[in-house]
XYZ file of C-alpha atoms in Angstrom:
389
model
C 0.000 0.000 0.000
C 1.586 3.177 -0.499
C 1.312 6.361 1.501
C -0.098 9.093 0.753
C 0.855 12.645 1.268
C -1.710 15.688 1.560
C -1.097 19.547 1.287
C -4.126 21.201 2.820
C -4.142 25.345 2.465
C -6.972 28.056 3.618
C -6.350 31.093 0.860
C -8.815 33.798 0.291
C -8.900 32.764 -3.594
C -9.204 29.826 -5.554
C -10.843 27.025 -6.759
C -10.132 23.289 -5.960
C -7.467 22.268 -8.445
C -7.559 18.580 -9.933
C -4.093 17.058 -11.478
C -4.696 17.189 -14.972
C -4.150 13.901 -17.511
C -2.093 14.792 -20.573
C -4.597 15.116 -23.253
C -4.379 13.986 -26.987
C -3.451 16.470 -29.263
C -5.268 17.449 -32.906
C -2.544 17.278 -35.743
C -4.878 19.910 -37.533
C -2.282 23.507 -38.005
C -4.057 26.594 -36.871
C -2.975 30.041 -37.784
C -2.633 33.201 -35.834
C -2.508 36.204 -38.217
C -0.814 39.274 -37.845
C -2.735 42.532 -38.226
C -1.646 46.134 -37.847
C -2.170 50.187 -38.527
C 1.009 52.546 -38.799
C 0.937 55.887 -38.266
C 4.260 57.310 -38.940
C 6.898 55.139 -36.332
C 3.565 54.496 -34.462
C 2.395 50.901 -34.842
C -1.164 49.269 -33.459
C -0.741 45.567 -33.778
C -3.665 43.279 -33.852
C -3.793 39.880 -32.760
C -6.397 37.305 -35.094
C -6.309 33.665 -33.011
C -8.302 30.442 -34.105
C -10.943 29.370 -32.319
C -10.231 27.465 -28.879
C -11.036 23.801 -28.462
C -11.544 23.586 -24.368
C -9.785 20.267 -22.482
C -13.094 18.703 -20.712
C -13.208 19.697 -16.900
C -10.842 22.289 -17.180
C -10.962 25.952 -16.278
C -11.897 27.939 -19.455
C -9.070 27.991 -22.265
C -7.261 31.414 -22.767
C -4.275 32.829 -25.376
C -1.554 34.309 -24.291
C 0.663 36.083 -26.543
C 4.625 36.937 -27.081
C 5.641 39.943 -29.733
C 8.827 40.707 -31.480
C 8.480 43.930 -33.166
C 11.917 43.334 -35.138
C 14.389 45.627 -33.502
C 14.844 44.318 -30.427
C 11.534 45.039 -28.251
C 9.009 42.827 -27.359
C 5.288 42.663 -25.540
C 3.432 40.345 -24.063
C 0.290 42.244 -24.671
C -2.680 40.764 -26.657
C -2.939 43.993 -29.059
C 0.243 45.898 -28.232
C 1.364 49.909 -29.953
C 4.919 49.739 -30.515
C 6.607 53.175 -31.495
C 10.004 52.348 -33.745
C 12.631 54.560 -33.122
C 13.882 54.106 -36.820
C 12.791 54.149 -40.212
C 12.961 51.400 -41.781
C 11.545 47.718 -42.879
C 10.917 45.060 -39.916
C 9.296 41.801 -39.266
C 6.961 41.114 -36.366
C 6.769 38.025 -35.321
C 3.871 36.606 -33.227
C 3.357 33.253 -30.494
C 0.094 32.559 -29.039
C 0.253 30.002 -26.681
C -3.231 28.325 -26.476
C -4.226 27.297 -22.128
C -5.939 25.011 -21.718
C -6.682 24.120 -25.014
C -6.654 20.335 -26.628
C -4.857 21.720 -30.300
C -1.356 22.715 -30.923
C -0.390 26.403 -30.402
C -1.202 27.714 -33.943
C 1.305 28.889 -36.276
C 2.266 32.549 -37.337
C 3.864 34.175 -40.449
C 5.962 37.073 -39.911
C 4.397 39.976 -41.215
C 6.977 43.049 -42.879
C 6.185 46.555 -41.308
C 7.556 49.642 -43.088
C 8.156 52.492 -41.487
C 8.741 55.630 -43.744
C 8.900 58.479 -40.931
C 9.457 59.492 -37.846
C 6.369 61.484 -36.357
C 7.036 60.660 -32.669
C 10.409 60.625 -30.141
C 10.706 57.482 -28.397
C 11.920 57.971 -25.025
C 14.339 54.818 -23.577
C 12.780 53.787 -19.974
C 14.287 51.467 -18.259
C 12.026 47.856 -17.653
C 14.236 45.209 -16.473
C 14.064 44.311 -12.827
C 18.458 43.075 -12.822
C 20.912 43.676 -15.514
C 20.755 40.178 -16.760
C 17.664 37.919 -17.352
C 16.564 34.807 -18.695
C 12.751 34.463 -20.012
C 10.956 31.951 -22.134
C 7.336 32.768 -23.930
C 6.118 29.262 -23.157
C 6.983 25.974 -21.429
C 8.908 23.450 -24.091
C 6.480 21.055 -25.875
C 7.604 17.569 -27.678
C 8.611 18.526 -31.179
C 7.724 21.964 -30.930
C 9.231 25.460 -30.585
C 9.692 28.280 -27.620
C 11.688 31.081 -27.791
C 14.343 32.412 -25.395
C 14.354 35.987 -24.298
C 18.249 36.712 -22.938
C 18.128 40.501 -21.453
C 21.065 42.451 -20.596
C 22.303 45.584 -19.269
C 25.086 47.467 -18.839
C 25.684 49.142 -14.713
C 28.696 50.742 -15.162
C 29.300 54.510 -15.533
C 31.176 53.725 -18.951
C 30.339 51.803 -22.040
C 31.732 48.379 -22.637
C 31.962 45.505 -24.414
C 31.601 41.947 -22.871
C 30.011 37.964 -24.178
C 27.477 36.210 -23.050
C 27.384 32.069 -22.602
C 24.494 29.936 -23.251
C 24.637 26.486 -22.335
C 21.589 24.046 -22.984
C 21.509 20.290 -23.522
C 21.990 18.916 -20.218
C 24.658 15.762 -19.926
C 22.229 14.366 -17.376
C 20.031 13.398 -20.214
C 20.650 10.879 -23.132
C 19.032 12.827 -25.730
C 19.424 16.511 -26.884
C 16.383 18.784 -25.330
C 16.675 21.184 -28.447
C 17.949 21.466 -31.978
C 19.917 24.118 -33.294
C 18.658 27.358 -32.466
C 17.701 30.255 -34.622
C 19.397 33.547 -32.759
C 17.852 36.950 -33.898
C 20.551 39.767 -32.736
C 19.839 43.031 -33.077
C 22.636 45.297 -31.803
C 25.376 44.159 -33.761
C 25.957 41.137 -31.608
C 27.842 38.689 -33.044
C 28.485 34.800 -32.923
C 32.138 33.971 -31.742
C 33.600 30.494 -31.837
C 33.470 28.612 -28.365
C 37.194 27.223 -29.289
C 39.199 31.111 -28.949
C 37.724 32.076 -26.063
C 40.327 33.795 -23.495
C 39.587 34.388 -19.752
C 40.626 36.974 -17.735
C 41.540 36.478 -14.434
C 43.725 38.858 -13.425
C 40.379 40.779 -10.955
C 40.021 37.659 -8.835
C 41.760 37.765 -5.661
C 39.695 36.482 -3.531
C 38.187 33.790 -5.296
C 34.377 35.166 -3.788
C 31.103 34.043 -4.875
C 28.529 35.980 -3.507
C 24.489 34.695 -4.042
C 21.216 36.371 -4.923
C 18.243 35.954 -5.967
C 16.945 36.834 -9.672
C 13.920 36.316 -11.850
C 12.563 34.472 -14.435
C 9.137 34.877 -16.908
C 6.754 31.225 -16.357
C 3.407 32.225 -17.863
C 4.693 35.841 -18.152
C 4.478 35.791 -14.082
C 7.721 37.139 -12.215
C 9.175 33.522 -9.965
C 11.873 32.946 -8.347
C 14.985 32.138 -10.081
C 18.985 31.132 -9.049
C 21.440 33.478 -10.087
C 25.273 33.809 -9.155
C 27.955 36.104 -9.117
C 30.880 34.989 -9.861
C 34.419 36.160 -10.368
C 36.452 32.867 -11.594
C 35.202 32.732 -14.981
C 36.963 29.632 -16.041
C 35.817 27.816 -13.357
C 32.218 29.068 -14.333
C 32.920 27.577 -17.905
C 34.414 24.527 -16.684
C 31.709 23.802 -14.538
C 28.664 24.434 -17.155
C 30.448 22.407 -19.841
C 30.536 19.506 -17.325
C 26.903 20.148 -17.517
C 25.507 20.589 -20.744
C 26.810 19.435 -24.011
C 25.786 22.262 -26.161
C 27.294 26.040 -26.593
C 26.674 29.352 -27.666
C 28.756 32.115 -27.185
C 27.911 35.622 -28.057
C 30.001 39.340 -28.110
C 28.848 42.295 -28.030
C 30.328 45.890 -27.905
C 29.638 49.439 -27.069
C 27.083 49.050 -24.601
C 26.641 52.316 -23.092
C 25.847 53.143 -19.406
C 21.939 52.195 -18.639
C 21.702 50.386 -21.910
C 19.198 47.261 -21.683
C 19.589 44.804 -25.266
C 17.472 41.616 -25.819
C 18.141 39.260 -28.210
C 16.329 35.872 -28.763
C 16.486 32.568 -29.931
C 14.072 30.255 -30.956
C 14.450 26.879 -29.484
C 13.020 23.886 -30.959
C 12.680 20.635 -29.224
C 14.028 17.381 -30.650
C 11.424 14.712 -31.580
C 13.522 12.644 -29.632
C 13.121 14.441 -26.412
C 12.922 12.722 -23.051
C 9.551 11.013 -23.750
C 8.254 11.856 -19.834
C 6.498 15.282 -19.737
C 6.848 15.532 -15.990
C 10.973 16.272 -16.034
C 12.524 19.308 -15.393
C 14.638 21.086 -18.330
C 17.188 24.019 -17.785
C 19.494 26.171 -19.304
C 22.075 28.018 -18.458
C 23.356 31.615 -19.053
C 26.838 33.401 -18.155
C 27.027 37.068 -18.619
C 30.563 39.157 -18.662
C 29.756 42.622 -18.984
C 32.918 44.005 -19.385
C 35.780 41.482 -21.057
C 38.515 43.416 -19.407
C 37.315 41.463 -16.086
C 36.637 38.331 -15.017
C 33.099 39.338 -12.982
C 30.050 37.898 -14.391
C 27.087 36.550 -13.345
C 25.436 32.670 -13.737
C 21.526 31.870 -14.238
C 19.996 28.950 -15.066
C 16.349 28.826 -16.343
C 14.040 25.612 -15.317
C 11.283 24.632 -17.560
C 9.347 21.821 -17.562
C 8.288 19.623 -20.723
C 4.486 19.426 -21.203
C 1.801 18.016 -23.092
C -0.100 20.610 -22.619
C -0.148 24.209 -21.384
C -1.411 24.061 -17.949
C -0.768 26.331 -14.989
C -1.977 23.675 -12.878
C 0.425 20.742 -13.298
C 3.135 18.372 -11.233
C 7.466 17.757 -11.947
C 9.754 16.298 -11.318
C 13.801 16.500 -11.859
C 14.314 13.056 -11.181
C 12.060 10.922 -13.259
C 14.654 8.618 -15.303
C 16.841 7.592 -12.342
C 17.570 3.895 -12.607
C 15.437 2.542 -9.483
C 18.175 -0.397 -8.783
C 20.522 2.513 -7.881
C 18.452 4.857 -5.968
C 20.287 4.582 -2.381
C 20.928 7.943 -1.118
C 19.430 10.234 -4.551
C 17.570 13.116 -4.293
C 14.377 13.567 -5.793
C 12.589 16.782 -6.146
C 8.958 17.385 -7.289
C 7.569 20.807 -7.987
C 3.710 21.274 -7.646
C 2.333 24.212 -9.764
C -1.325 25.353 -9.104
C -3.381 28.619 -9.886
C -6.853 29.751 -9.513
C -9.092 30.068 -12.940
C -12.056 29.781 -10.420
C -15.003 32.460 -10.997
C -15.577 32.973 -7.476
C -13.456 32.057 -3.702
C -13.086 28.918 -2.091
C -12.043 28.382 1.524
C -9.996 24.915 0.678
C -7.394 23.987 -1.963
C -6.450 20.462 -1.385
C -3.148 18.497 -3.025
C -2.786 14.895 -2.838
C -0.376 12.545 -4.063
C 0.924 8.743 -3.352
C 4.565 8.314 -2.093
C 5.944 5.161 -3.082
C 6.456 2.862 -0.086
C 10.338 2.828 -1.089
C 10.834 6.487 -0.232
C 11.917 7.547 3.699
C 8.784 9.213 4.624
C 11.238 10.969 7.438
C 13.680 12.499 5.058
C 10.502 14.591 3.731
C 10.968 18.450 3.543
C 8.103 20.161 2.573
C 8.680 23.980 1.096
C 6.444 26.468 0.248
C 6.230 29.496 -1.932
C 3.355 31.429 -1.979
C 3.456 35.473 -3.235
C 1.481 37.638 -0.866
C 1.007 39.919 -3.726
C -1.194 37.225 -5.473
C -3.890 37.409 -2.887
C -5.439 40.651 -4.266
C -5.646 38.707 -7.745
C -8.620 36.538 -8.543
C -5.793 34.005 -10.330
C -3.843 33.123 -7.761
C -1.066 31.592 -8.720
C 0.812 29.041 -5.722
C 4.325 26.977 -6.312
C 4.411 24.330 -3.658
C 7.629 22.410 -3.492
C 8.322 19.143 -1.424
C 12.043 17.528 -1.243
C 12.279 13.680 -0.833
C 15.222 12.077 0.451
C 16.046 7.901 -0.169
């Protein structure tokens, strides 16, 4: 018989959540079209989505949407006005991500805007939260594509010119996560072969690494997310190679003081992804802002590999350890739950079975719920439990 653990919470919102069963997906391709009005630099941009087909029993399906306007911006807006600072020819690019919904996300051309004058300023006002961020539009899907949003800015009081490291593929796996990515730079960045790298190392005395904590975007919501800085570079790269298989290195120059630059990169998974949708994915990025040092700061970026795109949903970061060989591993599951609910309810309630071969007294249970959340009727709750063999 095995045990079975339950997670009881009293919140002001929600609705009682039900694990969800992946659900089978139609092969039929859907298009989202791009509309929009210009006047002058001034762009409206219009969103036209397929109809939604609902997954039985759950909360009512919903878009949500990821823009790139073509020169470096991006919204996350249904409809969003985007002011170019430039005249010019660009492509916008649109993702809708379909919730709840039993189709695949449908597909978007890119649609050219031209932009003959300038009839407005644009005035540069500063949005990210840290000077270097990791962000992802949607949760990876088998055979499928997301797109990486790498954000970066420069602190100093002088301009500079530094590289940024992304590593993806993790060793731990058999199989690549993602193919080749397509990278879409838009400040001159440029790709620079992993093999010629040099480190500096001449600013580390102390050999310091100092911690904080940094975000990343899940369901365009702000969560929690590890970040490190560093000051031994090559032990930085040392360590993430041990880690993932795959590289990308990028340079970049003449970043002035204040400056924030995104670039992106779609990421496409491999049909022969790990086959399990409840594992745990990451990547990893290393930012040097200034190449004349060795500072820089590590991130890494979970995601999770679904079936489906569902707030409400269970993973796990051990699912393909070899059960003969299990003395003394770590496994740790990550519950993900969020009101859709029309109206309060006094109870949510979480249940799962634990396997009779886990040591129910090596069980940590962690929670992390955002007071801010409780004024919103979608409450949004991460509930994290650590089991020990």
């Amino acid at each position: 018989m095995q045990k079975q653990l339950t997670l009881l919470f009293l919140l002001f919102f929600g609705s009682i959540i039900h694990a969800q069963e992946p659900v089978a997906k139609d092969t039929v391709v859907r298009y989202a079209n791009i509309g929009y009005d210009a006047n002058g630099n001034e762009v409206s941009f219009l969103s036209d989505t397929p109809p939604l087909q609902q997954i039985a029993g759950a909360p009512k399906a919903f878009y949500s949407y990821y823009w790139e306007f073509g020169d470096g911006t991006y919204s996350t807006e249904k409809d969003p006005k985007h002011t170019y600072k430039k005249t010019g020819s660009y492509e916008a690019k649109l993702w809708a991500t379909n919730n709840y919904d039993t189709g695949k996300p449908p597909a978007t051309r890119p649609k050219k805007v031209v932009i003959n004058e300038i009839t407005k300023d644009v005035d540069d006002l500063a949005t990210m939260t840290d000077y270097f961020m990791l962000k992802r539009n949607r949760e990876p899907m088998i055979d499928e594509e997301m797109v990486m949003i790498v954000s970066y800015k420069n602190t100093n009081n002088y301009s500079s010119s530094g590289n940024i490291h992304l590593f993806y593929n993790e060793m731990a796996f058999k199989n690549d996560n993602f193919l080749e990515p397509e990278i879409r730079m838009h400040h001159g960045e440029t790709l620079i072969p992993t093999d010629v790298m040099v480190y500096n190392t001449d600013h580390n005395p102390t050999k310091t690494f100092l911690t904080s904590i940094e975000n990343e975007l899940v369901s365009y919501r702000i969560q929690p997310q590890d970040s490190t800085k560093k000051t031994n570079l090559p032990l930085s790269m040392e360590e993430a190679k041990q880690l993932y298989r795959s590289q990308k290195s990028i340079s970049f120059e003449n970043i002035q003081p204040g400056e924030e630059r995104n670039l992106f990169l779609t990421m496409r998974t491999a049909p022969e992804m790990i086959k399990d949708t409840s594992a745990i994915i990451s990547v990893r990025g290393i930012y040097v802002p200034d190449n004349n040092y060795g500072d820089h700061t590590v991130k890494d970026m979970e995601m999770e590999i679904v079936t489906s795109h569902d707030p409400n949903k269970m993973s796990s970061n051990g699912v393909l350890m070899n059960y003969r060989l299990v003395r003394f591993k770590t496994l740790k599951y990550k519950i993900k739950f969020q009101n859709n609910g029309e109206g309060p309810a006094r109870t949510i309630r979480l249940e799962t079975d634990i396997p009779d071969m886990l040591d129910m007294s090596t069980l940590k249970l962690r929670t992390n719920i955002r007071p801010a959340l409780f004024v919103l009727k979608n409450l949004c709750v991460t509930v994290v439990w650590i089991q020990l063999f």
